Structure formats: C-alpha cells, structure tokens
mmCIF file of C-alpha atoms (C1' of nucleotides) in Angstrom:
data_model
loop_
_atom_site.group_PDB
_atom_site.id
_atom_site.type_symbol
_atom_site.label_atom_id
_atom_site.label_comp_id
_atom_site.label_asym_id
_atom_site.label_seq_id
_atom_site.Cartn_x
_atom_site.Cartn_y
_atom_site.Cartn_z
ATOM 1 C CA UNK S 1 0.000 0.000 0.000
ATOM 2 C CA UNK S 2 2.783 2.481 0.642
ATOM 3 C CA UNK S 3 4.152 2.053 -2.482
ATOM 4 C CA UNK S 4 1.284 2.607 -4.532
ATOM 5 C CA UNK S 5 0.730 5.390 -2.170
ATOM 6 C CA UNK S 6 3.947 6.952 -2.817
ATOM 7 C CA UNK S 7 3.785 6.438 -6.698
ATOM 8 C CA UNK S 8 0.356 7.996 -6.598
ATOM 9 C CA UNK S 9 1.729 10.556 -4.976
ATOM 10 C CA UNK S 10 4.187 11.186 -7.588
ATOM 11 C CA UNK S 11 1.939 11.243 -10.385
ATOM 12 C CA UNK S 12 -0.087 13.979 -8.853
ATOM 13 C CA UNK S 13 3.465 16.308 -8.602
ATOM 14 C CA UNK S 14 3.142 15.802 -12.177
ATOM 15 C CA UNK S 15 -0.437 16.772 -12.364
ATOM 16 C CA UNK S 16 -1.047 13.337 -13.501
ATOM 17 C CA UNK S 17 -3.739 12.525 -11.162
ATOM 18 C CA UNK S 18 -6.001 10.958 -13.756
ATOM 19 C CA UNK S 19 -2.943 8.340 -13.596
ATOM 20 C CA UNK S 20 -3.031 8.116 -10.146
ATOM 21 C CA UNK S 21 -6.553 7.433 -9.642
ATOM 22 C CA UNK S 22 -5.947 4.295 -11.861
ATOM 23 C CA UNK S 23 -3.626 3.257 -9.587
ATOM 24 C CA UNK S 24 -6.119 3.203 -6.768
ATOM 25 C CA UNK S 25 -8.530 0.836 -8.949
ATOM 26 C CA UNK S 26 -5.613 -1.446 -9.782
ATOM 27 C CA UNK S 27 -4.245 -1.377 -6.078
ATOM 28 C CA UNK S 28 -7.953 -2.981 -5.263
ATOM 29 C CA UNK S 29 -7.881 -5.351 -8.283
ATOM 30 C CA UNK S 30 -4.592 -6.616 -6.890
ATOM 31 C CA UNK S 31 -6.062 -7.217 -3.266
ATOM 32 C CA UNK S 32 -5.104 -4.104 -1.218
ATOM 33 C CA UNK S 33 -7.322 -1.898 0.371
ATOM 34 C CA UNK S 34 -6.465 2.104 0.522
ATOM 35 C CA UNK S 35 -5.764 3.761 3.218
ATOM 36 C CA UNK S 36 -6.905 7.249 4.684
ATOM 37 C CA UNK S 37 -3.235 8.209 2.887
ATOM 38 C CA UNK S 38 -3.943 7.053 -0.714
ATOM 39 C CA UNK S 39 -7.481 8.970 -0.676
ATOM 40 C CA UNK S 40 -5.823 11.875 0.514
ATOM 41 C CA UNK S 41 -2.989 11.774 -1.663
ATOM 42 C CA UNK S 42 -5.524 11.552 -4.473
ATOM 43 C CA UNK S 43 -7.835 14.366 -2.870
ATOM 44 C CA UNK S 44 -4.998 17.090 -3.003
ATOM 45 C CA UNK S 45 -4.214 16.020 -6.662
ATOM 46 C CA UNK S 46 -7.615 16.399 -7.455
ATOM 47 C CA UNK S 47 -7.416 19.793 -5.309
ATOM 48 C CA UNK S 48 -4.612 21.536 -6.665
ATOM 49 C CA UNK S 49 -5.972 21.043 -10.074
ATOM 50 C CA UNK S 50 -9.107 22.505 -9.008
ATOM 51 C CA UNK S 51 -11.125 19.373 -9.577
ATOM 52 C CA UNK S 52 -12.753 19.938 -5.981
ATOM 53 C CA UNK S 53 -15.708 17.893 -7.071
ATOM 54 C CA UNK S 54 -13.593 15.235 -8.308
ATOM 55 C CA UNK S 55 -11.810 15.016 -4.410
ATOM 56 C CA UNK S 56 -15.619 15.398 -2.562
ATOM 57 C CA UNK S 57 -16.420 12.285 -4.808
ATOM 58 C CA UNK S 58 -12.865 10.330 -3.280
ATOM 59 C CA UNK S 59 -14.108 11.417 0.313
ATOM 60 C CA UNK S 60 -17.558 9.611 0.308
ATOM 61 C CA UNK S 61 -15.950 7.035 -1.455
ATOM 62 C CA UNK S 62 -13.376 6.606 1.532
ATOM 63 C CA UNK S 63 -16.423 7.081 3.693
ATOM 64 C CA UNK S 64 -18.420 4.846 2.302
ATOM 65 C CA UNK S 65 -15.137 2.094 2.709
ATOM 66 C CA UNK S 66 -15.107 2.569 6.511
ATOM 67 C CA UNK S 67 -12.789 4.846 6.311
ATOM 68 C CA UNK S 68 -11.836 7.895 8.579
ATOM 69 C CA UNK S 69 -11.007 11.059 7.227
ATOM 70 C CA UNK S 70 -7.830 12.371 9.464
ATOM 71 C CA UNK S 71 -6.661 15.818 10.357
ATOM 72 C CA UNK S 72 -4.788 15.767 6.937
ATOM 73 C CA UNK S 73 -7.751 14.380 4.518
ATOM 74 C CA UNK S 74 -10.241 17.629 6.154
ATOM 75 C CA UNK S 75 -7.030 20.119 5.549
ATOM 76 C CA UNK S 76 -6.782 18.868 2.235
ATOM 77 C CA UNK S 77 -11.029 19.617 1.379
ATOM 78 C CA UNK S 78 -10.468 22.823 3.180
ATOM 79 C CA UNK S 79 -7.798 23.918 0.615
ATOM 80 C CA UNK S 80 -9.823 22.722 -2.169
ATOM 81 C CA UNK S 81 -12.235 24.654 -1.607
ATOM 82 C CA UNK S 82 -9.843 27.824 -1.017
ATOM 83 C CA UNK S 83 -8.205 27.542 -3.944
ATOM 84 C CA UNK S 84 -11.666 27.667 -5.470
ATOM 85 C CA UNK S 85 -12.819 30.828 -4.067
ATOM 86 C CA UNK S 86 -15.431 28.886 -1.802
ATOM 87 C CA UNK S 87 -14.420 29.959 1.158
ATOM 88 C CA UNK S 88 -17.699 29.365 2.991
ATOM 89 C CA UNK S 89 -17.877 25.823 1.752
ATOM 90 C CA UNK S 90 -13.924 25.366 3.679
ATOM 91 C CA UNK S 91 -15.226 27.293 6.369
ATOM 92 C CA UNK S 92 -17.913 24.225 6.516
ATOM 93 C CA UNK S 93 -15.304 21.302 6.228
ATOM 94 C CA UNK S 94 -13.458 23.350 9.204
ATOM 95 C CA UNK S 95 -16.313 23.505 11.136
ATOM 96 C CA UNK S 96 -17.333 19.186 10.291
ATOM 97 C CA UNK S 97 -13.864 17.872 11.152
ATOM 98 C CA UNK S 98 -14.309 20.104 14.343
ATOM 99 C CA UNK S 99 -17.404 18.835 15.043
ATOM 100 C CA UNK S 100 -16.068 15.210 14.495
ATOM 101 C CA UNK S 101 -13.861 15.374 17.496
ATOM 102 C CA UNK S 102 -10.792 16.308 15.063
ATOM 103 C CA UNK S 103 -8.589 19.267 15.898
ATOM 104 C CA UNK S 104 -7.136 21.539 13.518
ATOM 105 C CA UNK S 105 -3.674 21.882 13.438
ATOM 106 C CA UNK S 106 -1.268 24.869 12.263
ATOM 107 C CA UNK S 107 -1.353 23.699 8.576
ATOM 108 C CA UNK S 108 -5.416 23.631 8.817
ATOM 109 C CA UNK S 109 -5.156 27.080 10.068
ATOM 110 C CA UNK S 110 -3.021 28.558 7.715
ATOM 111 C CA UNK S 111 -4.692 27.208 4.651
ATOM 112 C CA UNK S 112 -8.106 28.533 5.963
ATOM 113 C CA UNK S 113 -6.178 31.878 6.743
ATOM 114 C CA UNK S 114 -4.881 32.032 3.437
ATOM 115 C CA UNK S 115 -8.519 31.364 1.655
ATOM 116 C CA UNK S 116 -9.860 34.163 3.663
ATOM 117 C CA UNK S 117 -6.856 36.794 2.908
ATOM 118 C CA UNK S 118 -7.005 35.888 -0.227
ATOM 119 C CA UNK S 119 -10.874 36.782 -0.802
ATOM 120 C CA UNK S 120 -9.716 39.906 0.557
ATOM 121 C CA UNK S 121 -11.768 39.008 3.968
ATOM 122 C CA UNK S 122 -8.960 40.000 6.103
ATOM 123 C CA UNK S 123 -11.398 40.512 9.175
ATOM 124 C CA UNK S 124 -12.914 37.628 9.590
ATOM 125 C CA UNK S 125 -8.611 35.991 9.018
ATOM 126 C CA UNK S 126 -8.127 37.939 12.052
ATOM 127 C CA UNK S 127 -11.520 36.439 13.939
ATOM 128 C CA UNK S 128 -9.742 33.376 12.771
ATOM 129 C CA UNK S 129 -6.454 33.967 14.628
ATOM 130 C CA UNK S 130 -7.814 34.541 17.714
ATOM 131 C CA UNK S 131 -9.077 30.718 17.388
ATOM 132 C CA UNK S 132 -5.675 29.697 16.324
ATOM 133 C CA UNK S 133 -4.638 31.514 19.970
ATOM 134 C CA UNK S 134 -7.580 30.189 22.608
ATOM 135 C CA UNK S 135 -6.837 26.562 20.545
ATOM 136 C CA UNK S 136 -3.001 27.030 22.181
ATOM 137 C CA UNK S 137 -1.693 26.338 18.252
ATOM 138 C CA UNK S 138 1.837 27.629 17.695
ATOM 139 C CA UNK S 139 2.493 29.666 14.785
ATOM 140 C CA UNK S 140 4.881 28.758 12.755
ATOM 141 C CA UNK S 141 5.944 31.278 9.513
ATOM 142 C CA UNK S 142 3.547 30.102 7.087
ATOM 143 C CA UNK S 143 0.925 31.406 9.740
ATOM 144 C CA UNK S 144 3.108 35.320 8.969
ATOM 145 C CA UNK S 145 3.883 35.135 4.985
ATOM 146 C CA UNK S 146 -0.112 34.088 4.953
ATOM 147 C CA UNK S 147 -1.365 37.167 7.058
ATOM 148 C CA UNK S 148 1.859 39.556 5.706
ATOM 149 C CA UNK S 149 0.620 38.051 2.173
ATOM 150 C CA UNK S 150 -3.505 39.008 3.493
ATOM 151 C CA UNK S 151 -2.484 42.482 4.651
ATOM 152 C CA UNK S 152 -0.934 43.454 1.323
ATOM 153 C CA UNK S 153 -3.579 42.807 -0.961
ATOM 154 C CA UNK S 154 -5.924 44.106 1.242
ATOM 155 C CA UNK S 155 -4.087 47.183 0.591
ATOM 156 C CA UNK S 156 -2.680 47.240 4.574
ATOM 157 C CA UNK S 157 1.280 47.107 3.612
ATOM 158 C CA UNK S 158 2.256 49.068 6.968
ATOM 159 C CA UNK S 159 0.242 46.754 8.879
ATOM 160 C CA UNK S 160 2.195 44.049 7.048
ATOM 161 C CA UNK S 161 5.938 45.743 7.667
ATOM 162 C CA UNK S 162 4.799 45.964 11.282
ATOM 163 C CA UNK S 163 4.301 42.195 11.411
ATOM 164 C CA UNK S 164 7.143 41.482 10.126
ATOM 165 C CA UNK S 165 9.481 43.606 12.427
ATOM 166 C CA UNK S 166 7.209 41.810 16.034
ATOM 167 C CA UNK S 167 9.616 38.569 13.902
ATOM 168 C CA UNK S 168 12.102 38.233 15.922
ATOM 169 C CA UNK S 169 10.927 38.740 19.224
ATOM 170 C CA UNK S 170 8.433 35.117 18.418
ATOM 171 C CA UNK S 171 11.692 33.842 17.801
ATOM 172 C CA UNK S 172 11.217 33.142 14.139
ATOM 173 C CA UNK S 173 13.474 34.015 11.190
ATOM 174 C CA UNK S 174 11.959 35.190 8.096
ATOM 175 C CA UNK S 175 12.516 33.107 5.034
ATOM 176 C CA UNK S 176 12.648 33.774 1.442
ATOM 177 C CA UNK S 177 8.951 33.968 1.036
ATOM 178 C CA UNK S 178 8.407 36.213 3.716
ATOM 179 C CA UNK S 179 11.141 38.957 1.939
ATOM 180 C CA UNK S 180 9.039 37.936 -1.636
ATOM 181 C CA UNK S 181 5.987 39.025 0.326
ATOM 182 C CA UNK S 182 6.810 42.066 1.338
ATOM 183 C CA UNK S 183 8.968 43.007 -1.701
ATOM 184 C CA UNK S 184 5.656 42.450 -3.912
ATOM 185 C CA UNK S 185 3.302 44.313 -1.556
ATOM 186 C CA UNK S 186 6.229 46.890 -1.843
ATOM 187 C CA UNK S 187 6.343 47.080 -5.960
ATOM 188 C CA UNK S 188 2.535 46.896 -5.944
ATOM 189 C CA UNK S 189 2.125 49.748 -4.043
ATOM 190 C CA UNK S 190 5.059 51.665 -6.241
ATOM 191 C CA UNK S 191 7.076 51.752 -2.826
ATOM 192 C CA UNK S 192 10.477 50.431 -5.006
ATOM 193 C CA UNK S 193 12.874 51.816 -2.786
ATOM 194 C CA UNK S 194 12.084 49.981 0.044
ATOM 195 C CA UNK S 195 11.441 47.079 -1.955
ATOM 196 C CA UNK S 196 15.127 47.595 -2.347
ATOM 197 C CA UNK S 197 16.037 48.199 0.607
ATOM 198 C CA UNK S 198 14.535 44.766 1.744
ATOM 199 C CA UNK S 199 16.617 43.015 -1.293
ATOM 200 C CA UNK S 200 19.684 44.153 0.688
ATOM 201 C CA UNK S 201 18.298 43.220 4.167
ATOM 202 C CA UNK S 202 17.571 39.198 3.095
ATOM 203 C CA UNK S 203 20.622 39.158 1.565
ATOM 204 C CA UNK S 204 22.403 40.487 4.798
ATOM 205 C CA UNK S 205 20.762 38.047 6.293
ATOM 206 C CA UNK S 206 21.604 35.143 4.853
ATOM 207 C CA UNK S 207 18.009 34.487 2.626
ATOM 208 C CA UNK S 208 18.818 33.964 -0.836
ATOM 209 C CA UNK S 209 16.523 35.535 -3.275
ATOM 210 C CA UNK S 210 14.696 33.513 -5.405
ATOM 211 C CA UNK S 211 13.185 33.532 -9.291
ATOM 212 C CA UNK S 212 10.108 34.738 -7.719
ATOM 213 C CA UNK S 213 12.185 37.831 -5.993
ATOM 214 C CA UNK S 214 13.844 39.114 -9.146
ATOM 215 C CA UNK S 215 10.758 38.297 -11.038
ATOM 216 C CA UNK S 216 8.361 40.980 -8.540
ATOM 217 C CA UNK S 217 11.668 43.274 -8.638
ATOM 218 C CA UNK S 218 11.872 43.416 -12.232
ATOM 219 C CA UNK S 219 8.511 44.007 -12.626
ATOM 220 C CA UNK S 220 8.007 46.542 -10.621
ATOM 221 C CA UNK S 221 10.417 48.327 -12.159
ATOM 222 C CA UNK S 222 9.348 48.036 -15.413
ATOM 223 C CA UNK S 223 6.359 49.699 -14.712
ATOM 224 C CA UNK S 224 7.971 53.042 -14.266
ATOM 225 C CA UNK S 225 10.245 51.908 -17.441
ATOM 226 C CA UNK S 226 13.148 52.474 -15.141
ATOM 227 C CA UNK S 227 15.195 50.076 -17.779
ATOM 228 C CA UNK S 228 18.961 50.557 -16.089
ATOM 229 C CA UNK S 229 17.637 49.319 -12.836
ATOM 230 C CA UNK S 230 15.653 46.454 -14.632
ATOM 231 C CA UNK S 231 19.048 45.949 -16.546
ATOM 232 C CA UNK S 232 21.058 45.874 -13.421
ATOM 233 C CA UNK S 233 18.303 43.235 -11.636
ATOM 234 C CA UNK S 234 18.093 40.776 -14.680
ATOM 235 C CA UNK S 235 22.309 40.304 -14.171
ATOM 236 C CA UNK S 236 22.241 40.065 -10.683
ATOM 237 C CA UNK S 237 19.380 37.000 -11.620
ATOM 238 C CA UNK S 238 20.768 35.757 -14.051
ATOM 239 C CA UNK S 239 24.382 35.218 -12.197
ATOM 240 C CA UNK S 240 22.700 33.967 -9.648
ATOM 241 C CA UNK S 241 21.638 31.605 -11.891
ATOM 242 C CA UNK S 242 17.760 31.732 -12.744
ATOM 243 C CA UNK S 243 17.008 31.974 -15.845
ATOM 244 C CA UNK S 244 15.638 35.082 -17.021
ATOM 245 C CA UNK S 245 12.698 34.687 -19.478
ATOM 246 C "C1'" C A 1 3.461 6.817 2.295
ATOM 247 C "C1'" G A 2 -0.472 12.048 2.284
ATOM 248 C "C1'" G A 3 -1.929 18.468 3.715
ATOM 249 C "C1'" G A 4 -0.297 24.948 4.059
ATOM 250 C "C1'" C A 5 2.815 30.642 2.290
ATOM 251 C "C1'" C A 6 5.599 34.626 -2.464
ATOM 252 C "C1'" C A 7 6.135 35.715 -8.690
ATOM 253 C "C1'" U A 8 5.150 33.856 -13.698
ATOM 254 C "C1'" G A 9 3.157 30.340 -16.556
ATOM 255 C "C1'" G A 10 0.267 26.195 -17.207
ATOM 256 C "C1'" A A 11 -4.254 23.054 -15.713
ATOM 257 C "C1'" C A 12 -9.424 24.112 -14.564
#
RNA sequence: CGGGCCCUGGAC
C-alpha cells in the first residue's frame, strides 16, 4: 500500500492525477485496500488542479469504505475549496472535522487563513487567529507570509511591515517567502525603494533571493520603465543563476 | 506513504 501510495503521490506532482486514480482501482484489483493516505494523496491532486468535485467524490468514497477522514484528509477539502474561491464551503469542512472530534492543526489554520486573505476578507482571518490563539496552536511562519501576504492585498502594507518587524521577538526568522511578500506588496504599491532596501536586508541576512524575488523586482520596475535598474536586476538573476525569461 | 505561504506560466 505504501508504495502505490507513494507512486500515486508522484503522479499527482506531475499533475497526472487521472494516472493516479488508476492506480487506486488497480491497487484494489490486486487485493489491497487504501488507506486514509492514498485517498488523501488523491484528494490534493484532485485539489490543486481545481477538480474539488472530483476530491468530494474520493471522500464519500473513503467514507463509504469505513474509512476515517484524518486531520490531513479535512485540511486537504479545506484547501480545495480555497483555492476555489469557496471559502464558505472550507469554512464548513473546518467547522465538520471540528465537530467530528478532530482538531485543527497549524497547517489547517493557515490554509483557511490564506482562503480568507485571499478573498480579501482580512477581518474575519483575524476572527480566525484569535481561534488559532484560545486553541493554544503555535504559529509557525507560514501562519506570517499568509497574514503579511492578506495584509498586502488588502491594501494594509504598513500593517504588514509591522508584522514582520514583532519577527524576531516570536523567535522566528523570516525566510525567502516572507522577503518575496513584502517586496511584492512593496512594488505593488510603487514603494520600489524599500522594496530595495529589503533586497539588501535578506541578503544580509543570509536568505537567498529567489526567481520569484527578481521576477516581482523586475517588474516593478518596469512599470515606471526604469530600464537601467531592470538591466542591473536581470544580471544580478541571471548570475545567480535563474534563468531570465 | 499524504496536507499549508511569495512571482510567472500552465491546468481548470
């Protein structure tokens, strides 16, 4: 079963989860019986494809098989529906897998978080926090790149700085996403030369910038067709060695 | 053996 677990798995990181849901028929033909980690294996394939529908269908199925749906098999319906803009439908799952006796752990929390910052519903992310809090969770920095990530598109960049300078008194370092973040909340705003300014400050300490960092970078700067500063970001990418397309 | 964050593309 683990094996055709982990090959399923692999199929989905190729977005071949048509191929790994014919795995699951010919794991049964063969005489195994899933496991709460093959359907939810399947599930986020079908998820991060969008193909929510597809993943509700896996869930009864697993159901139906006698099956119980874990901490990880409700995250994984909860992001489904996220990613799908149905954020009252993953407010729903939340609230079943509470209701089942299941708690929600950090990585529930921040996907739900990250459904609600993204529809822009930054004030009912914060009712949410305050959940995360009385439920004793630890955050962890997916928890601050998801609400730094919230503030900004709400428009809320300072609030979003601020965050990110309470850091290190949690104890937590900032990590490459958490400058990319900030940098694009930064360009988006036209705010470039701080954008800048946090370039230098990742690199000071010690967080390498990514594609995705010269990629905001360079387009914010195009905006303002500022082309010797684009110029001077595309080499400083492309020695780094990303490819610069 | 399975779940979460940034950019761009895909896929839908």
């Amino acid at each position: 079963v683990v094996t055709y677990n982990s090959l399923m798995h692999g199929y989905c990181l190729q977005n071949q989860v048509d191929e790994a849901r014919t795995l699951l028929d010919l794991m049964v033909k063969m005489g195994y019986s899933a496991n709460v980690t093959t359907y939810s294996t399947l599930m986020n394939g079908y998820c991060k494809v969008h193909r929510v529908e597809d993943a509700l269908n896996l869930y009864r199925e697993m159901c139906d098989r006698g099956l119980v749906p874990d901490v990880v098999t409700y995250t994984t319906l909860v992001d489904g529906f996220c990613r799908i803009g149905k954020v009252e439908a993953a407010i729903e799952v939340f609230s079943e897998m509470t209701a089942t006796g299941q708690s929600p752990d950090v990585t529930t929390f921040a996907v739900l978080l990250d459904g609600l910052c993204k529809c822009k519903h930054l004030d009912k992310a914060m009712r949410l926090v305050q959940d995360l809090e009385d439920r004793k969770v630890t955050w962890d920095i997916y928890i601050y790149n998801i609400l730094m990530n919230g503030m900004c598109i709400s428009g809320k960049v300072d609030y979003a700085m601020e965050l990110f300078s309470s850091l290190e008194s949690k104890g937590l370092k900032p990590n490459t996403v958490t400058f990319n973040t900030l940098i694009n909340g930064l360009c988006k705003e036209d705010r470039r030369s701080e954008a800048l300014k946090l370039l230098g400050e990742m690199k000071d300490k010690g967080c390498s910038p990514n594609a995705a960092t010269y990629d905001v970078l360079i387009r914010g700067f195009l905006k303002p067709n500022e082309m010797s500063k684009v110029a001077e970001l595309v080499r400083e990418m492309s020695s780094s060695g990303f490819s610069v397309d």
